[in-house]
Short mmCIF file of C-alpha atoms in Angstrom, two decimals:
data_model
loop_
_atom_site.label_atom_id
_atom_site.label_comp_id
_atom_site.label_asym_id
_atom_site.label_seq_id
_atom_site.Cartn_x
_atom_site.Cartn_y
_atom_site.Cartn_z
CA MET A 1 17.93 39.87 44.97
CA SER A 2 15.53 37.38 46.46
CA THR A 3 12.65 38.07 48.84
CA GLY A 4 12.30 36.62 52.33
CA ALA A 5 15.45 35.55 54.12
CA GLY A 6 17.41 35.90 50.90
CA SER A 7 19.09 33.75 48.28
CA VAL A 8 22.19 31.73 49.14
CA ALA A 9 24.63 30.61 46.44
CA VAL A 10 26.97 27.82 47.55
CA VAL A 11 30.14 27.62 45.47
CA VAL A 12 31.90 24.32 44.90
CA ALA A 13 35.43 25.10 43.77
CA GLU A 14 36.30 21.50 42.85
CA GLU A 15 36.61 20.80 39.13
CA ILE A 16 35.79 17.10 39.06
CA GLY A 17 33.54 16.41 41.98
CA VAL A 18 33.44 16.76 45.73
CA PRO A 19 36.13 14.83 47.67
CA SER A 20 34.77 12.84 50.57
CA TRP A 21 36.64 14.95 53.13
CA ASP A 22 34.93 18.12 51.86
CA LEU A 23 31.40 16.72 51.99
CA TYR A 24 30.88 17.78 55.61
CA GLU A 25 31.41 21.49 54.93
CA LEU A 26 29.29 21.28 51.79
CA SER A 27 26.42 19.70 53.71
CA ILE A 28 26.33 22.44 56.35
CA PRO A 29 24.72 25.24 54.28
CA PHE A 30 22.28 22.74 52.79
CA THR A 31 21.22 21.62 56.27
CA VAL A 32 20.87 25.17 57.62
CA PHE A 33 19.54 27.07 54.61
CA GLY A 34 18.22 24.44 52.23
CA LYS A 35 15.11 23.12 53.98
CA PRO A 36 12.19 25.53 54.62
CA GLN A 37 11.09 25.81 58.23
CA PRO A 38 7.55 27.24 57.89
CA ASP A 39 6.74 26.82 61.57
CA LEU A 40 9.75 28.96 62.49
CA SER A 41 9.55 31.65 59.81
CA ASP A 42 7.31 32.47 56.87
CA HIS A 43 10.42 33.53 54.98
CA TRP A 44 13.23 31.07 54.42
CA TYR A 45 16.26 30.95 52.18
CA ASP A 46 16.42 30.20 48.47
CA LEU A 47 19.52 28.02 48.08
CA ARG A 48 21.37 27.04 44.92
CA LEU A 49 24.54 25.06 44.29
CA CYS A 50 26.99 26.63 41.86
CA ALA A 51 29.67 24.39 40.36
CA THR A 52 32.90 25.75 38.95
CA GLY A 53 33.66 22.62 36.93
CA GLU A 54 31.54 20.24 34.86
CA ARG A 55 27.94 20.73 35.95
CA GLU A 56 26.98 17.17 35.17
CA GLY A 57 30.07 16.14 37.13
CA SER A 58 32.34 13.30 36.12
CA GLY A 59 32.87 12.41 39.75
CA SER A 60 35.95 10.72 41.09
CA GLU A 61 37.05 7.64 42.95
CA PHE A 62 37.14 9.52 46.25
CA GLY A 63 34.09 11.77 46.06
CA LEU A 64 30.74 12.49 44.48
CA ALA A 65 29.73 13.89 41.12
CA LEU A 66 27.80 17.15 40.91
CA ARG A 67 24.55 17.61 39.03
CA THR A 68 23.47 21.24 39.15
CA PRO A 69 22.08 23.67 36.58
CA TYR A 70 24.14 26.51 38.05
CA GLY A 71 27.67 27.56 37.25
CA LEU A 72 29.48 30.68 38.38
CA GLU A 73 26.77 32.81 36.76
CA GLY A 74 24.55 31.59 39.61
CA LEU A 75 26.36 33.93 41.98
CA ALA A 76 24.79 36.94 40.25
CA GLY A 77 21.93 38.33 42.29
CA ALA A 78 22.61 36.18 45.37
CA ASP A 79 22.20 37.82 48.75
CA THR A 80 24.78 35.52 50.33
CA VAL A 81 27.64 33.65 48.65
CA ILE A 82 29.28 30.77 50.53
CA VAL A 83 32.56 29.12 49.51
CA THR A 84 32.79 25.90 51.51
CA SER A 85 36.33 24.87 50.55
CA VAL A 86 38.91 24.93 47.78
CA PRO A 87 40.94 22.00 46.38
CA ASP A 88 43.82 20.83 48.56
CA ALA A 89 46.26 21.54 45.74
CA CYS A 90 45.26 25.22 45.86
CA VAL A 91 46.05 25.33 49.56
CA GLU A 92 49.10 23.09 49.81
CA GLU A 93 50.76 23.67 46.43
CA GLY A 94 49.49 27.10 45.46
CA ARG A 95 47.71 25.82 42.36
CA PRO A 96 45.54 28.55 40.79
CA LEU A 97 41.83 28.49 41.47
CA THR A 98 39.32 27.67 38.77
CA PRO A 99 39.42 30.39 36.09
CA GLY A 100 36.71 32.95 36.60
CA LEU A 101 36.05 32.14 40.26
CA THR A 102 37.79 35.18 41.75
CA ASP A 103 36.15 37.49 39.20
CA ALA A 104 32.74 36.04 40.02
CA LEU A 105 33.36 36.49 43.76
CA ARG A 106 34.45 40.12 43.28
CA ALA A 107 31.41 40.84 41.12
CA ALA A 108 29.03 39.30 43.67
CA HIS A 109 30.54 41.35 46.48
CA ALA A 110 30.44 44.54 44.42
CA ALA A 111 26.75 43.86 43.76
CA GLY A 112 26.09 43.76 47.52
CA ALA A 113 26.27 40.06 48.34
CA ARG A 114 27.34 38.95 51.80
CA MET A 115 30.47 36.84 51.33
CA VAL A 116 31.09 33.79 53.53
CA SER A 117 33.79 31.13 53.67
CA LEU A 118 33.92 27.86 55.58
CA CYS A 119 37.27 26.24 56.30
CA THR A 120 39.64 26.63 53.33
CA GLY A 121 37.09 28.66 51.39
CA ALA A 122 38.89 31.63 52.95
CA PHE A 123 41.66 31.11 50.38
CA ALA A 124 39.19 31.90 47.59
CA LEU A 125 37.99 35.09 49.29
CA ALA A 126 41.60 36.10 49.97
CA GLU A 127 42.64 35.43 46.37
CA ALA A 128 39.77 37.66 45.23
CA GLY A 129 41.11 40.42 47.49
CA LEU A 130 37.98 40.44 49.62
CA LEU A 131 39.90 39.84 52.85
CA ASP A 132 42.51 42.56 52.34
CA GLY A 133 42.68 44.76 55.43
CA ARG A 134 40.24 42.51 57.26
CA ARG A 135 40.44 40.04 60.13
CA ALA A 136 39.69 36.48 59.03
CA THR A 137 40.09 32.85 60.04
CA ALA A 138 40.21 29.35 58.58
CA HIS A 139 40.93 25.83 59.82
CA TRP A 140 43.84 26.06 62.25
CA MET A 141 45.85 23.63 60.13
CA HIS A 142 45.87 26.17 57.28
CA THR A 143 45.95 29.57 58.98
CA ALA A 144 49.74 29.84 58.79
CA GLN A 145 49.61 29.25 55.03
CA LEU A 146 46.79 31.75 54.66
CA ALA A 147 48.73 34.41 56.56
CA ALA A 148 51.95 33.78 54.63
CA ARG A 149 50.30 33.82 51.22
CA TYR A 150 48.07 36.82 51.86
CA PRO A 151 49.97 39.27 54.12
CA LYS A 152 47.25 41.94 53.76
CA VAL A 153 44.88 39.69 55.71
CA THR A 154 44.92 39.71 59.53
CA VAL A 155 44.59 35.98 60.21
CA ASP A 156 43.25 34.95 63.63
CA ASP A 157 43.63 31.23 64.36
CA SER A 158 42.12 31.43 67.84
CA VAL A 159 38.45 31.92 66.94
CA LEU A 160 35.62 29.83 65.55
CA TYR A 161 34.50 32.49 63.11
CA VAL A 162 34.91 36.15 62.29
CA ASP A 163 32.00 38.43 61.41
CA ASP A 164 33.28 41.50 59.59
CA GLY A 165 29.85 42.67 58.50
CA ASP A 166 29.61 41.85 54.79
CA VAL A 167 32.45 39.30 54.84
CA LEU A 168 32.49 36.36 57.26
CA THR A 169 34.95 33.50 57.64
CA SER A 170 34.98 30.38 59.80
CA ALA A 171 37.33 27.66 60.92
CA GLY A 172 36.74 24.10 59.76
CA LEU A 173 34.11 21.44 60.36
CA THR A 174 31.69 22.28 63.19
CA ALA A 175 32.75 25.93 63.22
CA GLY A 176 30.95 26.15 59.89
CA VAL A 177 27.74 25.14 61.67
CA ASP A 178 28.32 27.89 64.21
CA LEU A 179 28.78 30.50 61.50
CA CYS A 180 25.74 29.44 59.49
CA LEU A 181 23.53 29.50 62.60
CA HIS A 182 25.03 32.89 63.38
CA LEU A 183 23.79 34.10 59.97
CA VAL A 184 20.29 32.80 60.74
CA ARG A 185 20.45 34.63 64.07
CA ARG A 186 21.39 37.84 62.26
CA ASP A 187 18.69 37.43 59.62
CA LEU A 188 15.74 35.93 61.51
CA GLY A 189 16.49 36.40 65.20
CA ALA A 190 17.67 34.40 68.18
CA HIS A 191 14.47 32.38 68.59
CA VAL A 192 14.56 30.96 65.08
CA ALA A 193 18.29 30.20 65.27
CA ASN A 194 17.92 28.52 68.66
CA GLN A 195 15.02 26.34 67.52
CA LEU A 196 16.83 25.35 64.35
CA ALA A 197 19.92 24.44 66.39
CA ARG A 198 17.75 22.31 68.64
CA ARG A 199 16.47 20.39 65.62
CA MET A 200 20.04 19.88 64.45
CA VAL A 201 21.02 18.76 67.98
CA VAL A 202 23.87 21.26 68.15
CA PRO A 203 24.67 24.09 70.59
CA ALA A 204 22.37 27.05 70.02
CA HIS A 205 25.27 29.45 69.87
CA ARG A 206 29.00 29.20 70.40
CA PRO A 207 30.89 32.49 70.43
CA GLY A 208 32.81 33.37 67.32
CA GLY A 209 35.04 35.80 69.19
CA GLN A 210 32.73 38.73 68.52
CA ALA A 211 31.73 40.50 71.76
CA GLN A 212 28.50 41.91 70.30
CA PHE A 213 26.89 38.46 70.06
CA ILE A 214 25.74 36.54 73.10
CA ASP A 215 27.28 33.23 74.07
CA LEU A 216 24.63 30.96 75.57
CA SER A 217 27.47 28.87 77.02
CA VAL A 218 26.12 25.41 76.44
CA PRO A 219 28.36 23.05 78.44
CA GLU A 220 31.07 21.55 76.25
CA THR A 221 32.06 18.80 78.65
CA ASP A 222 30.04 15.94 80.10
CA ASP A 223 29.62 17.37 83.59
CA ALA A 224 26.26 15.99 84.66
CA GLY A 225 26.62 17.56 88.10
CA LEU A 226 26.24 21.06 86.67
CA GLY A 227 23.07 20.44 84.66
CA PRO A 228 20.56 20.66 87.52
CA VAL A 229 22.06 23.81 89.04
CA LEU A 230 22.22 25.58 85.68
CA ASP A 231 18.58 24.67 85.00
CA TRP A 232 17.72 25.91 88.50
CA ALA A 233 19.46 29.22 87.82
CA ARG A 234 17.81 29.68 84.41
CA ALA A 235 14.41 29.32 86.08
CA ARG A 236 15.30 32.11 88.55
CA LEU A 237 16.99 34.73 86.38
CA ASP A 238 14.60 37.39 87.67
CA ARG A 239 16.01 36.95 91.18
CA PRO A 240 19.35 38.06 92.66
CA LEU A 241 21.84 35.22 92.22
CA THR A 242 25.45 35.03 93.33
CA VAL A 243 28.27 32.56 92.75
CA ASP A 244 27.84 31.45 96.36
CA ASP A 245 24.14 30.72 95.67
CA LEU A 246 25.01 28.55 92.67
CA ALA A 247 27.85 26.78 94.46
CA ARG A 248 25.65 26.08 97.47
CA ARG A 249 22.93 24.66 95.20
CA ALA A 250 25.52 22.43 93.51
CA ALA A 251 26.88 21.33 96.90
CA MET A 252 30.34 22.61 95.99
CA SER A 253 32.70 25.21 97.31
CA PRO A 254 32.63 28.48 95.31
CA ARG A 255 36.17 27.78 94.10
CA THR A 256 35.29 24.26 92.87
CA PHE A 257 32.10 25.47 91.21
CA TYR A 258 33.99 28.26 89.45
CA ARG A 259 36.59 25.81 88.14
CA ARG A 260 34.05 23.24 86.92
CA LEU A 261 31.77 25.78 85.24
CA ARG A 262 34.76 27.38 83.52
CA ALA A 263 35.88 23.98 82.26
CA ALA A 264 32.38 23.10 81.04
CA THR A 265 31.34 26.36 79.39
CA GLY A 266 34.53 28.33 78.84
CA THR A 267 33.21 31.26 80.85
CA THR A 268 32.96 32.44 84.46
CA PRO A 269 29.83 32.04 86.60
CA LEU A 270 29.08 35.78 86.57
CA GLN A 271 29.54 36.01 82.80
CA TRP A 272 27.37 32.92 82.36
CA LEU A 273 24.60 34.55 84.38
CA LEU A 274 24.88 37.77 82.37
CA ASN A 275 24.75 35.83 79.09
CA GLN A 276 21.66 33.93 80.19
CA ARG A 277 19.94 37.15 81.25
CA LEU A 278 20.72 38.82 77.96
CA ALA A 279 19.44 35.76 76.09
CA ARG A 280 16.21 35.93 78.15
CA ALA A 281 15.88 39.62 77.31
CA GLN A 282 16.39 38.85 73.60
CA SER A 283 13.65 36.25 73.70
CA LEU A 284 11.23 38.58 75.49
CA LEU A 285 11.94 41.43 73.06
CA GLU A 286 11.23 39.10 70.15
CA SER A 287 8.14 37.39 71.51
CA THR A 288 6.31 39.96 73.68
CA ASP A 289 5.33 43.62 73.66
CA LEU A 290 6.29 44.07 77.31
CA PRO A 291 7.90 47.43 78.14
CA VAL A 292 11.68 47.50 78.42
CA GLU A 293 11.41 48.20 82.15
CA ARG A 294 9.49 44.95 82.69
CA ILE A 295 11.87 42.97 80.51
CA GLY A 296 14.76 44.28 82.61
CA GLU A 297 13.03 42.93 85.71
CA LEU A 298 12.11 39.53 84.25
CA SER A 299 15.58 38.95 82.86
CA GLY A 300 17.27 39.93 86.10
CA LEU A 301 19.08 42.89 84.56
CA GLY A 302 17.24 45.36 86.77
CA THR A 303 16.40 48.79 85.51
CA ALA A 304 15.74 49.75 81.90
CA ASN A 305 18.98 51.75 81.92
CA ASN A 306 20.96 48.73 83.08
CA LEU A 307 19.37 46.58 80.39
CA ARG A 308 20.20 49.16 77.71
CA HIS A 309 23.79 49.41 78.96
CA HIS A 310 24.45 45.66 78.77
CA PHE A 311 22.51 45.26 75.54
CA LEU A 312 24.47 47.97 73.77
CA LYS A 313 27.75 46.56 75.04
CA GLN A 314 27.08 42.89 74.23
CA VAL A 315 24.63 42.96 71.30
CA GLY A 316 25.73 46.21 69.70
CA VAL A 317 22.25 47.74 69.38
CA SER A 318 19.67 49.13 71.79
CA PRO A 319 16.78 46.94 73.02
CA GLY A 320 14.39 49.10 71.01
CA ASP A 321 16.35 48.64 67.78
CA TYR A 322 16.62 44.91 68.39
CA ARG A 323 12.86 44.64 68.89
CA ARG A 324 12.16 46.61 65.72
CA SER A 325 14.39 44.20 63.80
CA PHE A 326 12.97 40.94 65.10
CA PHE A 327 9.61 41.42 66.82
CA SER A 328 7.58 41.26 63.60
CA ARG A 329 9.34 38.05 62.57
CA ARG A 330 8.48 36.01 65.65
CA PRO A 331 6.44 32.83 65.12
CA ALA A 332 2.74 33.04 65.84
CA GLY A 333 1.99 32.48 69.53
#
């Protein structure tokens, strides 16, 4: 196993090269894990590309050739293994996967690797038996096929990604970004993940359907009228705020404000406020040594007991455990 944030082995299941329509998913782990970010964390990921076909790659008329020194043996010792996609023929026609791939995936998981799929990569994890008895997802266009072919898998087509601890799956395209940033958040904390997302010009966190992780509810629609009031509220999280206060500030009726915020963020005004307060508490736990009582006040969650209650319910751990996990990893200053 690698030191630091860990080693990441990205599996390319294509045998001739990478088709142009699969390049997006393949680029995601390279963008998130492949470039060191020394100003965000002293420890970053060690990434390697593992090809299942010809390593020097003969390419194809519709994609790119691969040139990598790693084959399936590169999965050995990886902390995280990511399968970005599988050939269309394996999904649509049931063609067998590259010989040895499922064995290599099983061996990596048995050795303790965290297994991840983006889009149709879920078919490889399912074929290896790693999704049996688990909840999983894939691109919505393929979830019916996944469920029919692998009845032991509980397929959920309504979520962006599913975190089942040591096995994680995501839907297609931008949902892969969400899942990879979610992994950074798990490994290095919310601050690092948020700053990296900012550099990538993507939402800091979209919910994967897992209640224990906080949705920052970045507006998904172009509703310029909400921006100023949301910024105003974020600057006053330590004060009592109601839906009426926000609606009044936005010069809307409470009913109109509720409808527009729900359309823009996918959540209610009260849930949005709670999410923002929990995110503020996360940041303070990571970046300061303030007592929990003071963090409860500054985040607007009130007493230490109230902070612990919401933190345990939404994040899944106590504020103290969260601080012990991420405080020492915060950037200097």
